CSV table of C-alpha atoms in Angstrom, one decimal:
chain,number,residue,atom,x,y,z
H,3,MET,CA,-109.3,-155.9,299.1
H,4,PHE,CA,-110.7,-152.6,298.0
H,5,ASP,CA,-114.5,-152.6,297.7
H,6,VAL,CA,-116.8,-150.3,295.8
H,7,ALA,CA,-118.9,-149.9,299.0
H,8,ASP,CA,-115.9,-148.0,300.4
H,9,CYS,CA,-116.4,-145.4,297.6
H,10,LEU,CA,-120.1,-145.2,297.1
H,11,ARG,CA,-122.7,-144.3,299.7
H,12,ARG,CA,-126.1,-142.8,299.2
H,13,PRO,CA,-126.2,-138.9,299.5
H,14,GLN,CA,-129.3,-136.8,299.0
H,15,ILE,CA,-130.0,-136.4,295.3
H,16,GLY,CA,-128.0,-133.4,294.1
H,17,GLN,CA,-125.5,-133.4,297.0
H,18,PRO,CA,-122.1,-132.5,295.6
H,19,HIS,CA,-119.3,-135.1,295.6
H,20,THR,CA,-116.0,-134.7,297.3
H,21,PHE,CA,-112.8,-136.6,296.6
H,22,GLU,CA,-110.6,-138.4,299.0
H,23,SER,CA,-107.1,-139.6,298.1
H,24,GLY,CA,-105.7,-143.1,298.6
H,25,ALA,CA,-108.5,-145.2,297.2
H,26,THR,CA,-108.0,-147.3,294.1
H,27,MET,CA,-110.4,-149.7,292.4
H,28,SER,CA,-109.4,-153.0,290.8
H,29,LEU,CA,-109.8,-153.8,287.1
H,30,SER,CA,-112.7,-156.2,287.8
H,31,ARG,CA,-114.6,-153.5,289.7
H,32,LEU,CA,-113.8,-150.7,287.3
H,33,ALA,CA,-115.0,-152.9,284.5
H,34,ARG,CA,-118.5,-152.2,285.8
H,35,TYR,CA,-118.0,-148.7,284.7
H,36,GLY,CA,-116.6,-149.6,281.2
H,37,LEU,CA,-113.0,-148.8,282.2
H,38,SER,CA,-111.4,-152.1,281.3
H,39,ARG,CA,-108.9,-152.2,278.5
H,40,ARG,CA,-111.0,-155.1,277.3
H,41,GLY,CA,-114.0,-154.9,275.0
H,42,PRO,CA,-117.5,-153.5,275.6
H,43,LEU,CA,-119.4,-154.4,278.7
H,44,GLY,CA,-121.4,-157.6,278.4
H,45,ALA,CA,-119.5,-158.6,275.2
H,46,PRO,CA,-117.0,-161.3,274.6
H,47,PRO,CA,-113.5,-159.9,275.5
H,48,ALA,CA,-112.3,-157.9,272.5
H,49,ARG,CA,-108.6,-157.7,273.2
H,50,PRO,CA,-106.4,-155.3,271.2
H,51,LEU,CA,-105.8,-156.4,267.6
H,52,GLY,CA,-103.1,-159.0,267.4
H,53,ALA,CA,-102.6,-159.1,271.2
H,54,PRO,CA,-102.1,-162.4,273.1
H,55,PRO,CA,-105.1,-163.8,275.0
H,56,ALA,CA,-106.4,-161.4,277.6
H,57,ARG,CA,-105.6,-162.0,281.3
H,58,PRO,CA,-108.6,-163.0,283.5
H,59,LEU,CA,-110.6,-160.0,284.6
H,60,GLY,CA,-109.0,-158.5,287.7
H,61,ALA,CA,-105.6,-160.0,287.1
H,62,ARG,CA,-103.9,-156.6,287.1
H,63,PRO,CA,-105.2,-153.6,289.1
H,64,LEU,CA,-106.0,-150.6,287.1
H,65,GLY,CA,-103.6,-148.7,289.3
H,66,SER,CA,-103.9,-145.0,288.9
H,67,LEU,CA,-107.7,-144.9,288.4
H,68,SER,CA,-109.7,-144.8,291.6
H,69,CYS,CA,-113.2,-143.7,292.5
H,70,ARG,CA,-115.0,-140.7,293.7
H,71,ARG,CA,-116.3,-141.1,297.2
H,72,ARG,CA,-119.8,-140.0,298.0
H,73,PRO,CA,-120.6,-139.2,301.7
H,74,GLY,CA,-123.4,-141.4,302.9
H,75,GLN,CA,-124.0,-143.6,299.9
H,76,TRP,CA,-124.2,-147.4,299.3
H,77,PRO,CA,-124.1,-148.9,295.8
H,78,ALA,CA,-127.7,-149.9,295.1
H,79,ARG,CA,-126.9,-149.7,291.4
H,80,THR,CA,-124.2,-148.2,289.3
H,81,GLY,CA,-126.3,-146.1,287.0
H,82,LEU,CA,-124.4,-147.4,284.0
H,83,ARG,CA,-126.1,-149.0,281.1
H,84,PRO,CA,-123.9,-151.6,279.6
H,85,THR,CA,-124.4,-151.6,275.8
H,86,ALA,CA,-125.4,-154.7,273.9
H,87,PRO,CA,-122.6,-157.1,272.8
H,88,PRO,CA,-121.7,-157.0,269.2
H,89,SER,CA,-123.7,-159.3,267.0
H,90,ARG,CA,-121.9,-162.3,265.5
H,91,GLY,CA,-121.6,-162.4,261.7
H,92,HIS,CA,-122.5,-165.3,259.4
H,93,GLN,CA,-119.4,-165.3,257.2
H,94,THR,CA,-116.7,-166.1,259.7
H,95,ALA,CA,-117.8,-168.3,262.6
H,96,ARG,CA,-115.2,-166.9,265.1
H,97,ALA,CA,-114.7,-163.4,263.9
H,98,ALA,CA,-115.1,-161.7,267.3
H,99,PRO,CA,-112.8,-161.2,269.2
H,100,LEU,CA,-110.2,-160.6,266.5
H,101,PRO,CA,-107.4,-163.2,266.5
H,102,GLY,CA,-104.0,-163.1,268.1
H,103,ALA,CA,-100.7,-164.1,266.5
H,104,GLY,CA,-101.4,-167.9,266.2
H,105,CYS,CA,-103.3,-167.8,262.9
H,106,GLN,CA,-103.3,-171.1,260.9
H,107,VAL,CA,-104.9,-171.9,257.5
H,108,SER,CA,-106.4,-175.2,256.6
H,109,ALA,CA,-107.4,-174.4,253.0
H,110,LEU,CA,-107.2,-171.7,250.3
H,111,GLY,CA,-109.4,-171.4,247.3
H,112,ALA,CA,-110.0,-169.1,244.4
H,113,ARG,CA,-113.6,-168.5,243.5
H,114,ASP,CA,-113.2,-167.0,240.1
H,115,GLU,CA,-116.8,-166.7,239.3
H,116,ASP,CA,-117.3,-164.3,242.3
H,117,ARG,CA,-113.7,-163.0,242.1
H,118,LEU,CA,-113.2,-163.9,245.7
H,119,LEU,CA,-110.3,-165.6,247.6
H,120,GLU,CA,-111.6,-168.0,250.2
H,121,VAL,CA,-109.6,-168.7,253.3
H,122,VAL,CA,-110.6,-171.5,255.7
H,123,TRP,CA,-108.8,-171.0,259.1
H,124,GLY,CA,-107.5,-173.7,261.3
H,125,ASP,CA,-110.1,-173.0,263.9
H,126,GLY,CA,-112.9,-173.5,261.4
H,127,GLY,CA,-113.6,-169.9,260.6
H,128,ARG,CA,-114.0,-168.9,257.0
H,129,SER,CA,-113.2,-165.5,255.3
H,130,LEU,CA,-113.7,-164.2,251.8
H,131,TYR,CA,-111.6,-161.5,250.2
H,132,PRO,CA,-112.3,-159.7,246.9
H,133,TYR,CA,-109.5,-159.9,244.3
H,134,THR,CA,-109.7,-156.1,243.7
H,135,TRP,CA,-109.2,-155.4,247.4
H,136,LEU,CA,-106.3,-157.7,247.7
H,137,ARG,CA,-104.5,-156.2,244.7
H,138,ASP,CA,-105.3,-152.7,245.9
H,139,ASN,CA,-103.7,-153.5,249.3
H,140,CYS,CA,-100.6,-155.3,248.1
H,141,GLN,CA,-97.9,-154.9,250.8
H,142,CYS,CA,-94.8,-155.2,248.6
H,143,PRO,CA,-92.3,-152.2,248.5
H,144,ALA,CA,-93.4,-151.2,245.0
H,145,CYS,CA,-97.1,-150.8,246.1
H,146,THR,CA,-96.7,-149.7,249.8
H,147,LEU,CA,-94.3,-147.1,251.2
H,148,GLN,CA,-93.1,-149.2,254.1
H,149,SER,CA,-91.8,-146.3,256.3
H,150,ALA,CA,-95.2,-144.7,256.3
H,151,GLN,CA,-97.4,-147.7,255.8
H,152,ALA,CA,-99.0,-145.7,253.0
H,153,ARG,CA,-100.2,-146.8,249.6
H,154,SER,CA,-97.8,-146.1,246.7
H,155,LEU,CA,-99.9,-147.8,244.1
H,156,LEU,CA,-101.9,-145.2,242.1
H,157,PHE,CA,-105.6,-145.9,241.7
H,158,SER,CA,-105.3,-145.1,238.0
H,159,GLN,CA,-103.0,-148.1,237.8
H,160,LEU,CA,-105.4,-150.5,239.6
H,161,ASP,CA,-107.4,-153.0,237.5
H,162,VAL,CA,-110.7,-153.0,239.3
H,163,HIS,CA,-111.7,-156.1,237.4
H,164,THR,CA,-108.5,-158.1,237.9
H,165,GLY,CA,-108.5,-161.9,238.0
H,166,LEU,CA,-106.1,-164.1,239.9
H,167,GLN,CA,-103.5,-166.4,238.3
H,168,GLU,CA,-102.3,-168.4,241.2
H,169,VAL,CA,-102.6,-168.5,245.0
H,170,GLN,CA,-100.7,-170.7,247.5
H,171,LEU,CA,-99.6,-170.8,251.1
H,172,GLY,CA,-95.9,-170.2,251.1
H,173,ALA,CA,-93.2,-171.8,253.3
H,174,ASP,CA,-93.1,-168.5,255.3
H,175,ASN,CA,-96.7,-169.0,256.2
H,176,GLN,CA,-97.9,-166.2,254.0
H,177,VAL,CA,-100.6,-166.2,251.4
H,178,SER,CA,-98.9,-165.6,248.1
H,179,ILE,CA,-100.8,-164.4,245.0
H,180,VAL,CA,-99.6,-164.2,241.4
H,181,TRP,CA,-101.7,-161.7,239.4
H,182,PRO,CA,-102.3,-161.9,235.6
H,183,ASP,CA,-99.6,-159.2,235.0
H,184,HIS,CA,-97.2,-161.5,237.0
H,185,HIS,CA,-97.0,-159.1,239.9
H,186,VAL,CA,-96.7,-161.0,243.2
H,187,SER,CA,-98.5,-160.0,246.5
H,188,ARG,CA,-97.8,-161.7,249.9
H,189,PHE,CA,-100.0,-161.3,252.9
H,190,GLU,CA,-99.4,-162.3,256.5
H,191,LEU,CA,-102.1,-164.5,257.9
H,192,GLN,CA,-102.8,-162.3,261.0
H,193,TRP,CA,-103.0,-159.2,258.7
H,194,LEU,CA,-105.6,-160.9,256.5
H,195,ARG,CA,-107.8,-162.2,259.3
H,196,ARG,CA,-107.9,-158.9,261.1
H,197,ARG,CA,-109.4,-157.5,257.9
H,198,CYS,CA,-112.0,-160.1,257.4
H,199,PHE,CA,-115.2,-158.8,255.8
H,200,SER,CA,-117.7,-160.6,258.0
H,201,PRO,CA,-120.1,-158.3,259.9
H,202,ALA,CA,-118.7,-159.4,263.3
H,203,ALA,CA,-115.1,-158.9,262.3
H,204,ARG,CA,-115.8,-155.5,260.8
H,205,GLN,CA,-117.6,-154.5,263.9
H,206,ALA,CA,-114.8,-155.7,266.1
H,207,MET,CA,-112.2,-153.8,264.0
H,208,GLN,CA,-114.2,-150.6,264.2
H,209,GLU,CA,-114.6,-151.0,268.0
H,210,GLU,CA,-110.8,-151.5,268.3
H,211,LEU,CA,-110.1,-148.5,266.2
H,212,PHE,CA,-112.7,-146.0,267.5
H,213,ILE,CA,-114.0,-147.5,270.8
H,214,ASN,CA,-117.6,-146.7,269.9
H,215,GLU,CA,-119.2,-148.5,272.8
H,216,ARG,CA,-120.3,-146.2,275.7
H,217,SER,CA,-121.3,-146.8,279.3
H,218,HIS,CA,-124.4,-144.7,279.9
H,219,TRP,CA,-125.0,-143.3,283.4
H,220,ASP,CA,-127.2,-141.2,285.6
H,221,SER,CA,-126.9,-139.4,289.0
H,222,GLU,CA,-125.5,-142.5,290.6
H,223,LEU,CA,-122.3,-142.4,288.5
H,224,LEU,CA,-119.1,-143.0,290.5
H,225,ILE,CA,-116.8,-140.6,288.6
H,226,PRO,CA,-113.5,-142.4,287.9
H,227,SER,CA,-110.4,-140.5,289.2
H,228,ALA,CA,-106.7,-140.8,288.7
H,229,SER,CA,-103.5,-139.2,289.8
H,230,PHE,CA,-102.4,-136.2,287.7
H,231,GLN,CA,-98.7,-137.1,288.1
H,232,GLU,CA,-99.2,-140.8,287.3
H,233,VAL,CA,-101.0,-139.9,284.1
H,234,LEU,CA,-98.1,-137.6,283.1
H,235,THR,CA,-95.4,-140.2,283.8
H,236,ASP,CA,-96.9,-143.7,283.4
H,237,ASP,CA,-98.2,-145.2,280.1
H,238,LYS,CA,-100.6,-147.6,281.8
H,239,ALA,CA,-102.1,-144.8,283.9
H,240,ALA,CA,-102.4,-142.6,280.8
H,241,LEU,CA,-104.1,-145.4,278.8
H,242,ASP,CA,-106.6,-146.1,281.6
H,243,TRP,CA,-107.4,-142.4,281.8
H,244,LEU,CA,-108.1,-142.1,278.1
H,245,LEU,CA,-110.1,-145.4,277.9
H,246,ALA,CA,-112.3,-144.2,280.8
H,247,LEU,CA,-112.6,-140.7,279.2
H,248,ARG,CA,-113.8,-142.4,276.0
H,249,ARG,CA,-116.2,-145.0,277.5
H,250,VAL,CA,-117.6,-143.0,280.5
H,251,GLY,CA,-117.0,-139.5,279.2
H,252,VAL,CA,-115.6,-137.9,282.4
H,253,VAL,CA,-112.5,-138.6,284.5
H,254,TYR,CA,-111.2,-136.6,287.5
H,255,LEU,CA,-107.5,-136.0,288.0
H,256,ARG,CA,-106.2,-135.2,291.4
H,257,GLY,CA,-103.0,-133.6,292.7
H,258,ALA,CA,-102.1,-131.0,290.0
H,259,PRO,CA,-100.2,-127.9,291.2
H,260,SER,CA,-102.6,-125.1,291.9
H,261,GLU,CA,-101.1,-122.8,289.3
H,262,ARG,CA,-101.7,-121.9,285.7
H,263,GLY,CA,-100.1,-124.0,283.0
H,264,GLN,CA,-101.2,-127.5,284.1
H,265,VAL,CA,-103.8,-128.1,281.4
H,266,ALA,CA,-101.1,-127.3,278.9
H,267,ARG,CA,-98.8,-129.9,280.5
H,268,LEU,CA,-101.6,-132.4,280.4
H,269,SER,CA,-102.3,-131.7,276.7
H,270,GLU,CA,-98.6,-132.4,275.9
H,271,ARG,CA,-99.2,-135.9,277.2
H,272,ILE,CA,-101.6,-136.3,274.3
H,273,GLY,CA,-100.3,-134.0,271.6
H,274,PHE,CA,-101.4,-130.4,271.4
H,275,LEU,CA,-104.2,-128.1,272.4
H,276,ARG,CA,-107.1,-126.9,270.2
H,277,LEU,CA,-106.7,-123.2,269.5
H,278,THR,CA,-109.9,-121.2,269.6
H,279,PHE,CA,-110.9,-117.5,269.7
H,280,TYR,CA,-110.5,-117.7,273.5
H,281,GLY,CA,-106.9,-118.7,273.1
H,282,PRO,CA,-104.9,-121.9,273.6
H,283,THR,CA,-106.0,-121.9,277.3
H,284,TRP,CA,-108.5,-119.6,278.9
H,285,GLN,CA,-109.2,-118.3,282.4
H,286,VAL,CA,-112.7,-118.8,283.9
H,287,GLU,CA,-113.1,-115.9,286.3
H,288,ASP,CA,-115.8,-113.3,287.1
H,289,LYS,CA,-114.8,-110.5,284.7
H,290,ALA,CA,-116.1,-107.1,284.0
H,291,MET,CA,-117.5,-106.7,280.5
H,292,ALA,CA,-117.4,-110.5,280.1
H,293,VAL,CA,-117.4,-111.8,276.5
H,294,ASN,CA,-118.8,-115.2,277.7
H,295,VAL,CA,-121.4,-116.1,280.3
H,296,ALA,CA,-118.9,-118.4,281.9
H,297,TYR,CA,-116.9,-115.3,282.8
H,298,THR,CA,-119.6,-114.3,285.3
H,299,ALA,CA,-120.6,-115.5,288.8
H,300,GLY,CA,-124.1,-116.5,287.8
H,301,ASP,CA,-125.7,-119.9,287.3
H,302,LEU,CA,-124.6,-121.7,284.1
H,303,SER,CA,-127.3,-124.1,282.7
H,304,LEU,CA,-126.3,-127.5,281.3
H,305,HIS,CA,-124.6,-127.0,278.0
H,306,THR,CA,-121.9,-128.2,275.6
H,307,ASP,CA,-119.1,-125.8,274.7
H,308,TYR,CA,-118.9,-124.0,271.4
H,309,PRO,CA,-121.8,-125.3,269.3
H,310,ALA,CA,-121.3,-121.9,267.5
H,311,LEU,CA,-118.5,-123.8,265.6
H,312,HIS,CA,-119.4,-126.4,263.0
H,313,HIS,CA,-116.8,-128.7,264.5
H,314,PRO,CA,-116.8,-128.0,268.3
H,315,PRO,CA,-113.9,-129.2,270.4
H,316,GLY,CA,-114.2,-132.8,271.4
H,317,VAL,CA,-112.5,-132.8,274.8
H,318,GLN,CA,-112.3,-130.2,277.5
H,319,PHE,CA,-110.0,-129.8,280.6
H,320,LEU,CA,-110.9,-127.6,283.5
H,321,HIS,CA,-108.3,-127.1,286.3
H,322,CYS,CA,-109.4,-125.6,289.6
H,323,ILE,CA,-106.7,-123.1,290.7
H,324,GLN,CA,-108.9,-121.4,293.4
H,325,GLN,CA,-112.4,-122.2,294.4
H,326,ALA,CA,-115.1,-119.7,295.4
H,327,GLU,CA,-115.8,-118.8,299.0
H,328,GLN,CA,-119.3,-120.0,298.6
H,329,GLY,CA,-121.1,-121.8,295.8
H,330,GLY,CA,-119.6,-122.7,292.4
H,331,GLU,CA,-120.6,-126.4,292.5
H,332,SER,CA,-120.4,-128.1,289.1
H,333,GLN,CA,-122.9,-130.5,287.4
H,334,VAL,CA,-122.6,-132.9,284.5
H,335,VAL,CA,-125.1,-135.0,282.7
H,336,ASP,CA,-124.7,-137.8,280.1
H,337,GLY,CA,-126.1,-136.2,277.0
H,338,PHE,CA,-126.0,-139.5,275.0
H,339,HIS,CA,-128.0,-141.2,277.7
H,340,MET,CA,-130.5,-138.4,277.9
H,341,ALA,CA,-131.0,-138.5,274.1
H,342,GLU,CA,-131.8,-142.2,274.3
H,343,VAL,CA,-134.3,-141.5,277.1
H,344,LEU,CA,-135.9,-138.8,274.9
H,345,ARG,CA,-136.0,-141.2,271.9
H,346,ARG,CA,-137.8,-143.7,274.1
H,347,GLU,CA,-140.2,-141.3,275.9
H,348,ASP,CA,-140.9,-138.9,273.0
H,349,PRO,CA,-139.8,-140.2,269.6
H,350,GLN,CA,-141.1,-137.2,267.7
H,351,ALA,CA,-139.1,-134.8,269.9
H,352,PHE,CA,-136.0,-136.9,269.2
H,353,ARG,CA,-136.7,-136.8,265.4
H,354,THR,CA,-137.1,-133.1,265.6
H,355,LEU,CA,-133.9,-132.4,267.4
H,356,SER,CA,-131.9,-134.7,265.2
H,357,SER,CA,-133.3,-133.3,262.0
H,358,PHE,CA,-133.9,-129.6,262.5
H,359,ARG,CA,-130.7,-127.4,262.2
H,360,VAL,CA,-130.4,-124.7,264.7
H,361,ASP,CA,-128.4,-121.4,264.5
H,362,PHE,CA,-125.7,-120.7,267.1
H,363,SER,CA,-123.5,-117.6,267.3
H,364,ASP,CA,-120.7,-116.1,269.3
H,365,MET,CA,-119.0,-112.8,269.0
H,366,GLY,CA,-116.6,-110.6,270.9
H,367,GLU,CA,-112.9,-110.0,271.3
H,368,ASP,CA,-110.5,-112.2,273.3
H,369,TYR,CA,-107.5,-114.0,271.7
H,370,CYS,CA,-108.6,-112.0,268.7
H,371,ASP,CA,-111.9,-110.5,267.6
H,372,PHE,CA,-114.5,-113.0,266.3
H,373,ARG,CA,-118.0,-113.3,265.0
H,374,VAL,CA,-118.8,-117.0,264.4
H,375,HIS,CA,-122.1,-118.5,263.3
H,376,SER,CA,-123.1,-122.1,262.8
H,377,LYS,CA,-126.0,-124.4,262.0
H,378,ASN,CA,-126.1,-127.6,264.0
H,379,HIS,CA,-128.5,-130.3,265.0
H,380,ILE,CA,-129.1,-130.4,268.8
H,381,ILE,CA,-128.6,-134.1,268.5
H,382,ASP,CA,-126.3,-135.5,265.8
H,383,VAL,CA,-126.8,-139.1,264.8
H,384,ASP,CA,-124.6,-141.2,262.5
H,385,CYS,CA,-125.6,-143.2,259.5
H,386,GLU,CA,-126.8,-146.0,261.7
H,387,GLY,CA,-129.0,-143.7,263.9
H,388,GLN,CA,-126.6,-143.8,266.9
H,389,VAL,CA,-126.2,-140.5,268.8
H,390,SER,CA,-122.7,-139.1,267.9
H,391,ARG,CA,-122.7,-135.6,269.3
H,392,ILE,CA,-124.8,-133.1,271.3
H,393,ASN,CA,-124.7,-129.4,270.3
H,394,TYR,CA,-126.5,-127.3,272.9
H,395,ASN,CA,-125.7,-124.1,274.6
H,396,ASN,CA,-128.7,-121.9,275.5
H,397,ALA,CA,-126.5,-118.8,275.9
H,398,THR,CA,-125.3,-119.0,272.3
H,399,ARG,CA,-128.4,-120.3,270.6
H,400,ASP,CA,-129.1,-117.5,268.2
H,401,SER,CA,-132.3,-115.5,267.8
H,402,VAL,CA,-132.2,-116.4,264.1
H,403,LEU,CA,-134.3,-119.6,263.8
H,404,ASP,CA,-134.2,-120.8,260.2
H,405,LEU,CA,-137.4,-123.0,260.3
H,406,PRO,CA,-140.7,-122.8,258.5
H,407,LEU,CA,-143.3,-121.0,260.6
H,408,ASP,CA,-145.3,-124.2,261.2
H,409,GLN,CA,-142.3,-126.0,262.7
H,410,VAL,CA,-141.2,-123.4,265.3
H,411,GLN,CA,-143.6,-124.5,268.1
H,412,GLU,CA,-142.6,-128.2,267.6
H,413,PHE,CA,-138.9,-127.2,267.9
H,414,TYR,CA,-139.5,-125.4,271.2
H,415,ARG,CA,-141.6,-128.3,272.5
H,416,ALA,CA,-139.0,-130.9,271.6
H,417,LEU,CA,-136.1,-128.9,273.1
H,418,LYS,CA,-138.1,-128.3,276.3
H,419,ALA,CA,-138.7,-132.1,276.6
H,420,TYR,CA,-134.9,-132.8,276.2
H,421,VAL,CA,-133.9,-130.1,278.7
H,422,ASP,CA,-136.4,-131.3,281.2
H,423,ILE,CA,-135.0,-134.8,281.0
H,424,MET,CA,-131.5,-133.4,281.5
H,425,ASN,CA,-132.5,-131.5,284.6
H,426,ARG,CA,-134.2,-134.4,286.4
H,427,PRO,CA,-132.3,-134.8,289.7
H,428,THR,CA,-132.0,-138.5,289.0
H,429,ASN,CA,-129.8,-137.7,286.0
H,430,VAL,CA,-127.5,-135.0,287.2
H,431,VAL,CA,-124.1,-135.6,289.0
H,432,SER,CA,-123.0,-132.7,291.1
H,433,TYR,CA,-119.5,-132.2,292.5
H,434,ARG,CA,-117.3,-129.4,293.9
H,435,MET,CA,-113.8,-128.9,292.5
H,436,GLU,CA,-111.0,-128.0,294.9
H,437,PRO,CA,-107.6,-126.5,294.1
H,438,GLY,CA,-105.4,-129.0,292.2
H,439,ASP,CA,-108.4,-130.9,290.7
H,440,ILE,CA,-108.7,-131.2,286.9
H,441,VAL,CA,-111.9,-132.5,285.4
H,442,THR,CA,-111.5,-134.0,281.9
H,443,PHE,CA,-114.6,-134.7,279.9
H,444,ASP,CA,-116.1,-135.5,276.5
H,445,ASN,CA,-117.5,-132.2,275.2
H,446,TRP,CA,-119.4,-134.0,272.4
H,447,ARG,CA,-121.3,-136.1,274.9
H,448,LEU,CA,-121.5,-134.4,278.4
H,449,LEU,CA,-123.4,-131.3,279.2
H,450,HIS,CA,-121.9,-129.4,282.1
H,451,GLY,CA,-123.1,-126.5,284.3
H,452,ARG,CA,-122.3,-124.5,287.4
H,453,GLN,CA,-124.1,-123.0,290.3
H,454,SER,CA,-123.7,-119.3,291.1
H,455,TYR,CA,-120.9,-118.4,293.5
H,456,THR,CA,-119.7,-115.6,295.8
H,457,SER,CA,-116.0,-114.7,295.9
H,458,SER,CA,-114.1,-112.5,298.3
H,459,SER,CA,-111.2,-110.2,297.5
H,460,GLY,CA,-108.8,-112.8,298.9
H,461,LYS,CA,-110.5,-115.9,297.4
H,462,ARG,CA,-111.6,-115.4,293.8
H,463,ARG,CA,-112.8,-118.4,291.9
H,464,HIS,CA,-110.3,-119.3,289.1
H,465,LEU,CA,-110.4,-122.2,286.7
H,466,GLU,CA,-108.1,-122.6,283.7
H,467,GLY,CA,-109.6,-124.4,280.7
H,468,ALA,CA,-108.4,-125.9,277.5
H,469,TYR,CA,-109.7,-127.9,274.5
H,470,LEU,CA,-108.5,-130.8,272.4
H,471,ASP,CA,-110.0,-132.6,269.5
H,472,TRP,CA,-110.9,-136.3,269.6
H,473,ASP,CA,-108.6,-137.1,266.6
H,474,GLU,CA,-105.6,-136.2,268.7
H,475,VAL,CA,-106.9,-137.9,271.8
H,476,MET,CA,-107.7,-141.2,270.0
H,477,SER,CA,-104.3,-141.1,268.3
H,478,ARG,CA,-102.5,-141.0,271.6
H,479,LEU,CA,-104.9,-143.7,273.0
H,480,ARG,CA,-103.9,-146.0,270.1
H,481,ILE,CA,-100.2,-145.3,270.6
H,482,LEU,CA,-100.4,-146.0,274.3
H,483,ARG,CA,-102.4,-149.2,273.8
H,484,HIS,CA,-99.8,-150.4,271.4
H,485,ALA,CA,-97.0,-149.6,273.8
H,486,VAL,CA,-98.8,-151.2,276.8
H,487,VAL,CA,-99.6,-154.4,274.8
H,488,HIS,CA,-96.0,-154.6,273.6
H,489,GLU,CA,-94.8,-154.2,277.2
H,490,ASP,CA,-97.2,-156.9,278.4
H,491,ARG,CA,-95.9,-159.3,275.9
H,492,HIS,CA,-92.4,-158.9,277.2
């Protein structure tokens, strides 16, 4: 039986990690790091929508994902912060996890005064559906283009105050509705229940679609790793890789050929690369007249890539083709976790960095000539106040600072507080890439850096990099999850 203790020992803080091949971690152990195909850590299992009941945790090894071995360390703690389980709603008693294929209905009712269809499920749950929503989402061929699962019904044709003439449960176990204009809509029970409007069901659906839960970590993170070849050829391995990338934010791939072109091969497993002014892929080397500080041999402070764009790339690949003779160790930090630490320790600094917009710029000539300028918050938050993206690169932070005079000092104070938290040794994970290693990480979440290095004429440090957007990555994740669930059923 593989044990986490075989992968995690206690090094001196800041000691770089090294990989060893051959070690794999079971699903039950990787679940500690948020790598399960199941739901968020600490929550009731949220199996894929419509999937059969999940197997017991640990029933199937995660296979290609393994762990990063740290010389001299024992697992006193994981460093991961499991997020809170989703709250349960009041409208449907059993809305989370979302149901499988065995939906049954015990009662149907039309509440005309509220213009709501009430469904009482066989397990005691209860759901309410607005008439207008049901008519808007009629699944018949006249209203939905079946080949694309796209709405054909024009909004100008929708009566947003429609009533309901008749509702019944048909012999085919579908809810059948007759509308006042005599149009008939039929809905499968599973389709309806997955779209329940209860808070718990809505949250479960959003988690299934977007995987919003994250596992926060600090310097004791055990970076998950996988085989490059298995990710390219095995759907389960690829799914596990992308799930870990989404939840943990960083995954190491081992065993790639030490030659250019491998990040492009990896991107084809997902879809396509994000083209930027540095090209579809780019070579990180010490270059004369460098157009980017990464193309030097000096230290690189912790940063996200490309905040000079209003929509920075979401995912980054870095492939080590040749390592430096001395130095060149890499560092990563969980920017989301650090933002939450800042919110807790210095709420005013968090408010400043999430409300002040900062200018970033980048200019030069590479793939083509460019002169880009953006305004971004250092910390982006969504409508619920959750951290959604970090935009910080000290090298491209512009001298233009579009703030009132009396807010300038507060901005600097707040940014210093955030950077100091990031640079605490207890928060930084250091590692050294070797030829054939590819690190894949969330550029909206992780900040990465590099120590200075020395190269000789025969051993020049060379990494090849590439970007992707999260839309493409999440698309492939959903496709792989559907394929793996379908395979598991059979």
